Coordinates of C-alpha atoms in Angstrom, one line a residue:
M1 CA 19.3 18.9 -21.3
P2 CA 17.3 16.5 -23.4
T3 CA 14.3 18.1 -25.2
R4 CA 11.8 16.0 -23.3
N5 CA 13.2 17.0 -19.9
L6 CA 13.4 20.7 -21.0
T7 CA 9.7 20.6 -22.2
R8 CA 8.7 19.0 -18.9
T9 CA 10.6 21.6 -16.9
L10 CA 9.1 24.5 -18.8
R11 CA 5.6 23.0 -18.4
R12 CA 6.1 22.6 -14.7
R13 CA 7.3 26.2 -14.4
V14 CA 4.3 27.6 -16.4
L15 CA 1.6 25.5 -14.7
G16 CA 3.1 26.1 -11.3
S17 CA 3.4 29.9 -11.6
D18 CA 1.6 32.2 -9.2
L19 CA 0.2 34.2 -12.0
L20 CA -1.5 31.2 -13.7
D21 CA -2.8 30.1 -10.3
L22 CA -4.3 33.5 -9.8
L23 CA -5.9 33.6 -13.3
T24 CA -7.5 30.2 -12.8
G25 CA -8.7 30.8 -9.3
P26 CA -10.6 29.8 -7.2
H27 CA -10.4 26.3 -8.7
G28 CA -6.7 26.3 -9.6
V29 CA -5.0 25.2 -12.8
D30 CA -5.4 21.5 -12.2
R31 CA -9.2 21.8 -12.7
Y32 CA -8.6 23.0 -16.3
T33 CA -5.6 20.9 -17.3
E34 CA -7.4 17.7 -16.2
L35 CA -10.1 18.5 -18.8
V36 CA -7.4 18.0 -21.5
A37 CA -5.9 14.9 -19.8
P38 CA -6.9 13.6 -16.3
T39 CA -3.2 13.1 -15.3
W40 CA -2.1 16.6 -16.3
T41 CA -2.2 17.8 -12.7
M42 CA 0.5 19.5 -10.7
G43 CA -1.0 19.4 -7.3
E44 CA -2.6 16.0 -7.4
A45 CA -0.7 12.7 -7.8
R46 CA -2.4 10.5 -10.3
A47 CA -1.6 7.6 -12.6
K48 CA -2.9 6.1 -15.8
V49 CA -3.4 2.4 -16.1
V50 CA -1.4 1.4 -19.2
D51 CA -1.7 -2.4 -18.9
V52 CA -4.0 -4.9 -17.2
R53 CA -3.2 -8.6 -16.8
R54 CA -5.3 -11.2 -15.1
T55 CA -2.8 -14.1 -14.9
T56 CA -4.3 -16.0 -12.0
P57 CA -8.0 -16.7 -11.0
R58 CA -7.7 -14.4 -8.0
S59 CA -5.5 -11.5 -8.9
V60 CA -5.2 -8.6 -11.4
T61 CA -1.9 -6.9 -12.3
L62 CA -2.0 -3.2 -13.1
T63 CA 0.9 -1.2 -14.7
L64 CA 0.6 2.4 -13.8
A65 CA 2.2 5.4 -15.4
P66 CA 2.4 8.1 -12.6
N67 CA 2.1 11.8 -13.5
E68 CA 4.6 14.5 -12.4
G69 CA 2.5 15.2 -9.4
F70 CA 3.7 11.9 -8.1
T71 CA 7.2 11.4 -9.6
S72 CA 8.4 14.9 -8.7
T73 CA 7.7 14.4 -5.0
H74 CA 7.9 10.6 -4.3
A75 CA 10.5 7.9 -4.7
V76 CA 9.3 4.4 -3.9
Q77 CA 11.8 2.0 -2.3
A78 CA 11.4 -1.7 -3.0
G79 CA 9.1 -3.1 -0.3
Q80 CA 7.2 0.1 0.4
Y81 CA 3.5 0.7 -0.3
V82 CA 1.5 3.4 -2.2
N83 CA -1.9 4.6 -1.3
L84 CA -4.2 4.0 -4.4
T85 CA -7.4 5.9 -4.6
V86 CA -10.4 4.9 -6.8
D87 CA -13.9 6.3 -7.2
I88 CA -16.6 3.7 -6.8
D89 CA -20.3 4.6 -7.2
G90 CA -19.5 8.3 -6.5
R91 CA -17.4 7.6 -3.4
R92 CA -13.6 7.8 -3.1
H93 CA -11.8 4.8 -1.6
T94 CA -8.1 4.4 -0.7
R95 CA -6.2 1.2 -0.2
C96 CA -2.5 0.4 0.4
Y97 CA -0.7 -1.7 -2.2
S98 CA 3.0 -2.6 -2.5
P99 CA 4.4 -2.2 -6.0
A100 CA 6.2 -5.3 -7.4
N101 CA 8.5 -3.4 -9.8
A102 CA 12.2 -2.7 -9.3
E103 CA 13.1 0.6 -7.8
A104 CA 14.4 2.1 -11.1
S105 CA 11.2 1.4 -13.0
P106 CA 9.4 4.5 -14.4
T107 CA 6.1 2.7 -13.9
L108 CA 4.4 1.1 -10.9
E109 CA 3.3 -2.5 -11.0
L110 CA 0.5 -3.5 -8.6
T111 CA -0.7 -7.1 -8.3
I112 CA -3.9 -7.0 -6.3
G113 CA -5.4 -10.1 -4.8
H114 CA -9.2 -10.4 -5.2
H115 CA -10.6 -10.9 -1.7
D116 CA -14.2 -12.0 -1.2
G117 CA -16.1 -9.0 0.1
G118 CA -13.2 -6.6 -0.7
L119 CA -14.8 -3.6 -2.3
V120 CA -11.8 -2.1 -4.0
S121 CA -10.1 -5.4 -4.9
T122 CA -13.3 -6.6 -6.5
H123 CA -13.8 -3.4 -8.4
L124 CA -10.3 -3.5 -9.8
Y125 CA -10.4 -7.2 -10.6
E126 CA -13.6 -6.9 -12.5
R127 CA -13.4 -3.4 -14.0
A128 CA -9.8 -2.2 -14.3
R129 CA -9.0 -1.3 -17.9
R130 CA -6.3 0.5 -19.9
G131 CA -6.7 4.3 -19.8
M132 CA -8.4 4.2 -16.4
V133 CA -7.0 7.0 -14.1
V134 CA -6.5 6.4 -10.4
G135 CA -5.2 8.6 -7.6
L136 CA -1.9 8.1 -5.7
A137 CA -1.9 9.5 -2.2
G138 CA 1.6 9.0 -0.8
V139 CA 4.2 6.4 -0.1
G140 CA 5.0 4.7 3.2
G141 CA 6.4 1.7 5.0
D142 CA 9.8 0.7 6.4
F143 CA 9.8 -2.9 5.0
V144 CA 12.8 -2.1 2.7
L145 CA 16.2 -3.5 1.8
P146 CA 19.1 -2.3 4.0
A147 CA 21.6 0.1 2.4
V148 CA 24.2 -2.6 2.8
R149 CA 22.7 -5.6 1.0
P150 CA 23.0 -8.9 2.9
R151 CA 25.4 -11.5 1.6
R152 CA 22.9 -14.3 2.1
A153 CA 19.3 -13.3 1.9
L154 CA 16.1 -15.4 2.4
F155 CA 12.8 -14.0 1.2
V156 CA 9.5 -15.6 2.3
S157 CA 5.9 -14.6 1.3
G158 CA 2.4 -15.8 1.4
G159 CA -0.5 -15.0 -1.0
S160 CA -0.5 -11.4 -2.1
G161 CA 2.4 -10.7 0.2
I162 CA 4.6 -11.6 -2.7
T163 CA 4.4 -8.1 -4.2
P164 CA 6.9 -6.2 -2.0
V165 CA 9.2 -9.3 -2.1
M166 CA 9.1 -9.3 -5.9
A167 CA 10.1 -5.6 -5.8
M168 CA 13.1 -6.5 -3.6
L169 CA 14.1 -9.5 -5.8
R170 CA 13.9 -7.5 -9.0
T171 CA 15.9 -4.6 -7.5
L172 CA 18.7 -7.0 -6.4
I173 CA 18.8 -8.6 -9.8
A174 CA 18.9 -5.2 -11.5
E175 CA 21.8 -4.2 -9.2
R176 CA 23.6 -7.4 -10.2
H177 CA 23.7 -8.4 -6.6
R178 CA 26.4 -11.0 -6.1
G179 CA 25.2 -12.6 -2.9
E180 CA 23.1 -15.7 -2.4
I181 CA 19.3 -15.3 -2.7
A182 CA 16.6 -17.8 -1.8
F183 CA 12.8 -17.3 -2.0
V184 CA 10.0 -19.3 -0.5
H185 CA 6.4 -18.5 -1.6
Y186 CA 3.2 -20.0 -0.3
A187 CA 0.0 -20.0 -2.3
R188 CA -3.2 -22.0 -2.1
T189 CA -2.7 -23.8 -5.4
P190 CA -0.2 -23.6 -8.4
A191 CA -2.8 -21.7 -10.4
E192 CA -3.0 -18.9 -7.8
A193 CA 0.8 -18.5 -7.5
C194 CA 1.6 -15.1 -8.9
Y195 CA 4.8 -14.6 -11.0
R196 CA 5.4 -18.3 -11.1
D197 CA 6.8 -18.3 -14.6
E198 CA 9.1 -15.3 -14.0
L199 CA 10.4 -16.8 -10.8
A200 CA 11.2 -20.1 -12.6
A201 CA 13.4 -18.2 -15.0
M202 CA 14.9 -15.7 -12.4
P203 CA 18.7 -15.9 -12.5
G204 CA 20.6 -16.5 -9.3
V205 CA 17.6 -17.1 -7.1
R206 CA 16.7 -20.4 -5.5
V207 CA 12.9 -20.6 -5.6
L208 CA 10.7 -23.0 -3.7
H209 CA 6.9 -23.1 -3.7
G210 CA 4.6 -24.5 -1.0
Y211 CA 0.9 -25.0 -1.8
T212 CA -1.4 -25.1 1.2
R213 CA -4.3 -26.8 -0.7
S214 CA -2.2 -29.0 -3.0
G215 CA 0.7 -31.4 -2.5
A216 CA 2.3 -30.4 -5.8
G217 CA 4.8 -27.9 -4.5
D218 CA 8.5 -28.1 -3.6
L219 CA 7.6 -27.9 0.1
V220 CA 4.8 -29.7 2.1
G221 CA 3.0 -28.0 5.0
R222 CA 3.7 -24.7 6.7
F223 CA 7.0 -23.0 7.2
D224 CA 9.2 -24.8 9.7
A225 CA 12.8 -25.8 10.3
D226 CA 12.8 -28.3 7.4
H227 CA 11.6 -25.5 5.0
L228 CA 14.3 -23.3 6.2
T229 CA 17.0 -25.9 5.7
A230 CA 15.7 -26.6 2.2
A231 CA 15.7 -23.0 1.2
M232 CA 18.8 -21.5 3.0
P233 CA 20.2 -22.6 6.3
S234 CA 21.5 -19.7 8.5
P235 CA 20.7 -16.7 6.3
D236 CA 22.2 -13.4 7.1
A237 CA 18.8 -11.6 6.8
V238 CA 15.2 -12.8 6.3
F239 CA 12.5 -10.7 4.7
V240 CA 8.9 -12.0 5.2
C241 CA 5.5 -10.6 4.1
G242 CA 2.2 -12.5 4.6
P243 CA -0.4 -13.6 7.1
T244 CA 0.4 -13.2 10.8
A245 CA 0.8 -17.0 11.2
L246 CA 3.5 -17.1 8.5
V247 CA 5.4 -14.2 10.0
D248 CA 5.3 -15.8 13.4
A249 CA 6.6 -19.1 12.1
V250 CA 9.5 -17.4 10.3
R251 CA 10.4 -15.5 13.5
E252 CA 10.3 -18.7 15.5
H253 CA 13.0 -20.3 13.3
C254 CA 15.0 -17.4 12.0
D255 CA 17.1 -14.5 13.3
N256 CA 17.4 -11.0 11.9
V257 CA 13.9 -11.0 10.5
H258 CA 12.4 -8.0 8.7
T259 CA 8.6 -8.3 8.5
E260 CA 5.5 -6.9 6.9
S261 CA 2.1 -8.2 7.5
F262 CA -0.9 -7.2 5.4
V263 CA -3.4 -8.4 8.0
P264 CA -4.9 -5.6 10.1
P265 CA -3.8 -5.7 13.8
A266 CA -6.3 -6.8 16.4
L267 CA -7.4 -3.6 18.0
E268 CA -8.8 -3.8 21.5
A269 CA -11.1 -0.9 22.3
P270 CA -11.3 0.2 26.0
A271 CA -13.3 -2.1 28.2
D272 CA -14.9 0.9 29.8
P273 CA -15.9 3.7 27.3
S274 CA -15.2 7.2 28.5
G275 CA -18.8 8.2 28.2
G276 CA -17.6 11.6 27.0
R277 CA -19.3 13.5 24.2
I278 CA -17.9 13.4 20.7
T279 CA -18.7 16.6 18.7
F280 CA -18.4 16.4 14.9
A281 CA -18.3 20.2 14.7
D282 CA -18.5 20.6 10.9
S283 CA -21.7 18.5 10.8
G284 CA -23.4 19.8 13.9
I285 CA -23.7 16.2 15.3
D286 CA -22.6 15.0 18.7
V287 CA -22.8 11.5 20.2
V288 CA -21.9 9.8 23.5
D289 CA -18.7 7.8 23.2
D290 CA -19.3 4.0 23.2
G291 CA -15.6 3.0 23.1
R292 CA -15.2 2.2 19.4
P293 CA -12.7 4.1 17.1
L294 CA -13.9 7.5 16.1
L295 CA -14.3 6.5 12.5
E296 CA -16.8 3.8 13.4
Q297 CA -18.7 6.1 15.7
A298 CA -18.9 8.8 13.0
E299 CA -20.3 6.2 10.5
T300 CA -22.9 5.1 13.0
A301 CA -23.9 8.7 13.4
G302 CA -24.6 8.9 9.6
L303 CA -21.4 10.5 8.5
T304 CA -19.2 9.2 5.6
P305 CA -15.6 10.4 6.3
E306 CA -13.1 9.4 3.7
N307 CA -11.1 6.4 4.8
G308 CA -8.9 3.7 3.4
C309 CA -7.0 0.9 5.1
R310 CA -8.9 1.2 8.5
M311 CA -5.8 0.0 10.2
G312 CA -3.7 3.1 10.8
I313 CA -1.4 2.9 7.7
C314 CA -2.7 5.0 4.9
H315 CA -3.6 8.2 6.8
T316 CA -6.6 8.8 4.5
C317 CA -9.0 9.1 7.5
T318 CA -6.8 11.8 9.3
R319 CA -8.9 14.6 10.7
R320 CA -8.2 17.7 12.9
K321 CA -9.0 17.3 16.6
T322 CA -9.7 20.8 17.8
A323 CA -10.2 19.9 21.5
G324 CA -10.1 16.9 23.8
T325 CA -7.9 13.8 24.2
V326 CA -7.7 10.6 22.1
R327 CA -5.6 7.5 22.3
N328 CA -4.1 5.6 19.3
L329 CA -5.0 1.9 19.6
V330 CA -1.9 0.8 17.5
T331 CA 0.8 2.9 19.1
G332 CA -0.7 3.8 22.5
A333 CA 0.2 7.4 21.9
V334 CA -2.2 9.9 23.6
S335 CA -3.0 13.2 21.9
T336 CA -4.0 16.0 24.3
A337 CA -3.1 19.2 22.6
P338 CA -5.8 21.2 20.6
D339 CA -5.6 21.4 16.8
E340 CA -3.8 18.1 16.2
D341 CA -4.3 15.7 13.3
V342 CA -5.4 12.2 14.4
Q343 CA -6.1 9.0 12.5
I344 CA -9.8 8.4 13.4
C345 CA -9.8 4.7 12.3
V346 CA -7.5 3.8 15.2
S347 CA -8.2 6.5 17.7
V348 CA -10.6 6.3 20.6
P349 CA -11.8 9.2 22.8
V350 CA -10.6 9.7 26.4
G351 CA -13.3 12.1 27.6
D352 CA -14.9 14.8 25.5
V353 CA -13.5 15.3 21.9
D354 CA -14.2 17.8 19.2
L355 CA -13.5 16.9 15.6
S356 CA -13.5 18.9 12.4
L357 CA -15.8 16.5 10.6

């Protein structure tokens, strides 16, 4: 076993031992090792920012070195997302971002679009720096390459939807994939097109750009039959990530479409609120249900539950429902049993509900 791996294994055994956990209680060993280095934690997944690049006017690219708390328990497939956690003005915020690196990379590369009014994206765009430590709270998503790679694959993305597609392209190239690959990316202007130089030099990939606020691209207008013909007629599989309108257009003209949209779904709250009583048991607060998701009603009541995506993806807002019934607005699933965990950002009450909050 290489010396570095042996040292890592011994450190994991020592730091993870029951005796050391007992001696460092009640806080645990992580509260002491993080004083030496913030990423020296066994129970918490964290990462250090080792590089920061601002290559377009509206994005920042971060290279993260995850700690063993992440790498020992998570493997990110190309196209999936990670939950990134940052502290801003004393409050913890979580957002979902899709890494752009190939699957075999020891680091994570996140290119984050700067959105007007976006709290976390603005913070990272303006203040991210080398040495900064962020939290990593899990991996998810089923927008991934199939185990049997398609012979003719078309990739389409819009705006910051390029990141999971870049991960797929880089993975296929690293695997020396011998099939045909075409990629169509839509950005507002050439200056805002992420990875443009790398894509221009990418071997074995036909790359076409469309610019929605400039006529300088390879394609004019929105995705349609002509764009499909220019890129790759009759692909075996199509992978698209971007705004809903782009995803819908690709579905209209293509078969075997794999999709991911970074736009929150339109959630329709019940027209007639249950009128039941919501009890936030840990806070001693109760309110009358007005039909909105539990997260919004908790915030109106003055509570500040931790949350992230607010669209039912990252699970940061999950809380224990000790009694009552709720319905998930995304899936339609109804939770009736006591002591179940529910995502309060997309769950509405059906009658009286008690929450551990």
